[in-house]
Amino acid sequence: DAGITQSPRHKVTETGTPVTLRCHQTENHRYMYWYRQDPGHGLRLIHYSYGVKDTDKGEVSDGYSVSRSKTEDFLLTLESATSSQTSVYFCAIGPQFNQPQHFGDGTRLSIL
Amino acid sequence: GESVGLHLPTLSVQEGDNSIINCAYSNSASDYFIWYKQESGKGPQFIIDIRSNMDKRQGQRVTVLLNKTVKHLSLQIAATQPGDSAVYFCAENISGSGGGADGLTFGKGTHLIIQP
């Protein structure tokens, strides 16, 4: 999606290391979300934000933290990565002005 | 268990035929539903949505049907083309505002395969 940039797109790291994923939007959306996608589970909500410094937990928030210090950036942090956090992570923004939630192209994270 | 699920993980159809992808949801309070298409290596892409005050909504080559009595949602794709090959997800939300504020609940997905 042109308005959402996720970085990095791919990352391989070791168990126990900290990892931060970034989502950057250029559409000035209030709402931002982090999901993870695993085979057999579809997408599951990790955390979301409804404004600067306003965040809340989703369905699978254990082991993750988030921060949103400005409208355009939403960071997802794994303080001490575990192999169970190997997944594809998607950022989403919206809804706004009758536009439904839409997604970035994901970050593929492998934890060895 | 899953609040939103799908009956078939894989659906194979002939090019040119119509495709029907089904979805069951369990939360009767859900009042907004979306279908997404996901191609390999990409994020989910919005196809069509429907609110609970409607039974049917049509887009370009796609139709979504909602049966609240049996909590069932379907996506119909007319004249299926090779470019329709993807995984299709249904998603639901209670707030009815397009997925905010508390996010969407997704089904597991159906892989649509187009046979030449």
Coordinates of C-alpha atoms in Angstrom, one line a residue:
Chain A
D1 CA 0.0 0.0 0.0
A2 CA 1.4 3.4 -1.1
G3 CA 0.5 5.1 2.2
I4 CA 2.1 2.5 4.6
T5 CA 5.7 1.6 4.8
Q6 CA 6.9 -1.2 7.0
S7 CA 10.6 -1.7 7.9
P8 CA 12.5 -3.8 7.7
R9 CA 10.8 -6.1 5.2
H10 CA 12.8 -9.1 6.3
K11 CA 14.8 -9.8 9.4
V12 CA 16.5 -12.8 10.9
T13 CA 17.6 -12.7 14.5
E14 CA 18.5 -14.9 17.4
T15 CA 16.4 -15.8 20.4
G16 CA 16.8 -13.4 23.3
T17 CA 17.6 -10.3 21.2
P18 CA 15.4 -7.2 21.1
V19 CA 13.7 -6.4 17.8
T20 CA 11.8 -3.3 16.7
L21 CA 9.6 -3.1 13.7
R22 CA 8.5 0.2 12.3
C23 CA 5.3 1.2 10.6
H24 CA 5.2 4.6 8.9
Q25 CA 2.1 6.1 7.3
T26 CA 1.7 9.2 5.2
E27 CA -2.1 9.4 5.4
N28 CA -2.5 11.0 8.8
H29 CA -4.8 8.2 10.1
R30 CA -5.7 8.2 13.7
Y31 CA -5.9 4.4 14.1
M32 CA -2.9 2.1 13.6
Y33 CA -2.6 -1.6 14.2
W34 CA -0.1 -4.4 14.4
Y35 CA -1.2 -8.0 13.4
R36 CA 0.7 -11.2 13.1
Q37 CA 0.0 -13.8 10.5
D38 CA 0.7 -17.5 11.0
P39 CA -0.3 -20.6 9.0
G40 CA -3.7 -21.8 10.2
H41 CA -4.5 -18.7 12.2
G42 CA -5.2 -15.9 9.7
L43 CA -4.3 -12.5 11.1
R44 CA -4.4 -11.8 14.8
L45 CA -4.3 -8.4 16.5
I46 CA -1.3 -7.7 18.7
H47 CA -1.7 -4.1 19.7
Y48 CA -3.4 -1.0 18.3
S49 CA -3.2 2.7 18.7
Y50 CA -6.1 5.3 18.6
G51 CA -3.8 8.3 18.8
V52 CA -0.4 9.6 19.8
K53 CA 0.6 7.9 23.0
D54 CA -2.7 6.1 23.1
T55 CA -2.4 2.3 22.7
D56 CA -4.2 -0.8 23.8
K57 CA -3.7 -4.6 23.7
G58 CA -5.1 -7.0 21.2
E59 CA -5.7 -10.7 21.2
V60 CA -2.0 -11.8 21.3
S61 CA -0.1 -9.0 23.0
D62 CA 2.1 -11.1 25.4
G63 CA 5.8 -10.5 24.6
Y64 CA 5.2 -7.4 22.6
S65 CA 5.1 -3.7 23.4
V66 CA 4.3 -0.7 21.2
S67 CA 4.9 3.0 21.1
R68 CA 3.4 5.9 19.1
S69 CA 5.2 9.2 19.7
K70 CA 3.9 10.8 16.5
T71 CA 0.9 10.2 14.3
E72 CA 2.9 8.7 11.4
D73 CA 4.9 6.1 13.2
F74 CA 3.9 3.0 15.2
L75 CA 6.6 0.8 16.6
L76 CA 6.3 -2.8 17.6
T77 CA 9.0 -4.1 20.0
L78 CA 9.9 -7.6 21.0
E79 CA 11.9 -7.1 24.1
S80 CA 13.4 -10.6 24.1
A81 CA 12.5 -12.4 20.9
T82 CA 11.4 -16.1 21.1
S83 CA 11.1 -18.6 18.3
S84 CA 7.3 -18.5 18.8
Q85 CA 7.4 -15.0 17.5
T86 CA 8.6 -16.0 14.1
S87 CA 5.8 -14.7 11.9
V88 CA 4.8 -12.2 9.3
Y89 CA 3.9 -8.9 10.9
F90 CA 1.4 -6.6 9.2
C91 CA 0.7 -3.0 10.0
A92 CA -2.7 -1.5 9.2
I93 CA -4.2 1.9 9.3
G94 CA -7.7 3.3 9.3
P95 CA -10.6 3.4 9.1
Q96 CA -11.0 7.0 8.2
F97 CA -13.5 8.9 6.0
N98 CA -15.4 5.7 5.2
Q99 CA -12.2 4.0 4.0
P100 CA -11.8 0.6 5.7
Q101 CA -8.7 -0.6 7.3
H102 CA -5.9 -1.2 4.9
F103 CA -2.5 -2.9 5.2
G104 CA 1.2 -2.6 4.6
D105 CA 3.1 -5.4 2.8
G106 CA 4.4 -7.0 6.0
T107 CA 7.7 -7.8 7.7
R108 CA 8.9 -11.4 7.7
L109 CA 10.6 -12.0 11.0
S110 CA 12.5 -15.2 11.7
I111 CA 13.9 -15.9 15.1
L112 CA 16.4 -18.7 15.3
Chain B
G1 CA -12.1 -20.7 19.2
E2 CA -12.1 -18.5 16.1
S3 CA -14.8 -15.9 16.1
V4 CA -14.7 -15.9 12.3
G5 CA -13.9 -19.0 10.2
L6 CA -14.1 -20.5 6.8
H7 CA -15.7 -23.8 5.6
L8 CA -13.0 -24.7 3.0
P9 CA -9.3 -24.0 3.2
T10 CA -8.8 -24.5 -0.5
L11 CA -11.2 -23.9 -3.4
S12 CA -10.3 -24.9 -7.0
V13 CA -12.4 -23.5 -9.9
Q14 CA -12.2 -23.4 -13.6
E15 CA -11.3 -20.1 -15.3
G16 CA -14.4 -18.4 -16.3
D17 CA -16.6 -20.0 -13.7
N18 CA -18.1 -18.3 -10.7
S19 CA -16.4 -18.7 -7.3
I20 CA -18.2 -18.8 -4.0
I21 CA -16.1 -18.4 -0.8
N22 CA -17.9 -19.0 2.5
C23 CA -17.4 -17.6 6.0
A24 CA -19.1 -18.3 9.3
Y25 CA -18.9 -16.0 12.2
S26 CA -19.9 -16.7 15.8
N27 CA -20.2 -13.2 17.3
S28 CA -23.8 -12.1 16.8
A29 CA -22.9 -8.6 17.9
S30 CA -20.7 -8.1 14.8
D31 CA -22.1 -5.5 12.6
Y32 CA -19.5 -4.9 9.9
F33 CA -17.8 -7.4 7.7
I34 CA -15.0 -7.1 5.1
W35 CA -13.5 -9.4 2.5
Y36 CA -9.8 -9.1 1.8
K37 CA -7.6 -10.7 -0.9
Q38 CA -4.1 -11.6 -0.2
E39 CA -1.5 -12.4 -2.8
S40 CA 1.8 -14.0 -2.0
G41 CA 4.2 -11.7 -0.3
K42 CA 1.6 -8.9 0.0
G43 CA -0.6 -7.5 2.6
P44 CA -4.4 -8.1 2.6
Q45 CA -6.1 -5.9 0.0
F46 CA -9.7 -4.7 0.5
I47 CA -12.3 -6.2 -1.8
I48 CA -15.7 -5.3 -0.5
D49 CA -17.5 -4.7 2.8
I50 CA -21.0 -4.9 4.1
R51 CA -22.8 -3.6 7.2
S52 CA -25.3 -5.7 9.1
N53 CA -28.2 -3.6 7.9
M54 CA -27.7 -5.0 4.4
D55 CA -28.1 -8.5 3.0
K56 CA -26.2 -8.1 -0.2
R57 CA -23.7 -5.7 -1.7
Q58 CA -22.2 -5.7 -5.2
G59 CA -19.0 -4.5 -6.6
Q60 CA -17.1 -5.0 -9.8
R61 CA -17.4 -8.8 -10.4
V62 CA -17.9 -9.4 -6.7
T63 CA -20.9 -9.8 -4.5
V64 CA -21.0 -10.2 -0.8
L65 CA -24.0 -11.9 0.8
L66 CA -24.8 -11.7 4.5
N67 CA -27.2 -14.1 6.3
K68 CA -27.5 -12.9 9.9
T69 CA -29.9 -15.6 10.8
V70 CA -27.2 -18.3 10.4
K71 CA -24.3 -16.0 10.8
H72 CA -22.9 -16.7 7.4
L73 CA -21.1 -14.5 4.9
S74 CA -20.1 -15.4 1.3
L75 CA -18.1 -13.8 -1.4
Q76 CA -19.0 -14.5 -5.0
I77 CA -16.6 -13.8 -7.8
A78 CA -18.1 -13.8 -11.3
A79 CA -16.1 -15.1 -14.3
T80 CA -13.1 -16.0 -12.3
Q81 CA -9.8 -15.0 -13.8
P82 CA -6.2 -16.2 -13.2
G83 CA -5.5 -12.9 -11.4
D84 CA -8.1 -13.9 -8.8
S85 CA -5.8 -16.6 -7.5
A86 CA -5.1 -15.6 -3.9
V87 CA -6.1 -16.3 -0.3
Y88 CA -9.3 -14.7 0.7
F89 CA -10.1 -13.6 4.2
C90 CA -13.3 -12.5 5.8
A91 CA -13.1 -10.2 8.8
E92 CA -15.5 -8.8 11.3
N93 CA -15.9 -5.9 13.6
I94 CA -18.4 -4.8 16.2
S95 CA -18.0 -1.1 16.0
G96 CA -19.3 -1.0 12.4
S97 CA -16.9 1.7 11.5
G98 CA -14.6 0.0 9.0
G99 CA -12.4 -1.8 11.5
G100 CA -11.8 0.8 14.2
A101 CA -11.1 1.3 16.9
D102 CA -10.4 -2.1 18.3
G103 CA -9.3 -3.9 15.1
L104 CA -10.7 -6.7 13.0
T105 CA -11.2 -10.4 13.8
F106 CA -10.1 -12.5 10.8
G107 CA -11.0 -15.9 9.6
K108 CA -8.2 -18.4 8.7
G109 CA -8.6 -17.8 4.9
T110 CA -9.5 -19.7 1.8
H111 CA -6.9 -20.4 -1.0
L112 CA -8.6 -19.9 -4.3
I113 CA -6.9 -21.8 -7.1
I114 CA -7.9 -21.1 -10.7
Q115 CA -7.6 -24.0 -13.1
P116 CA -7.0 -23.1 -16.8

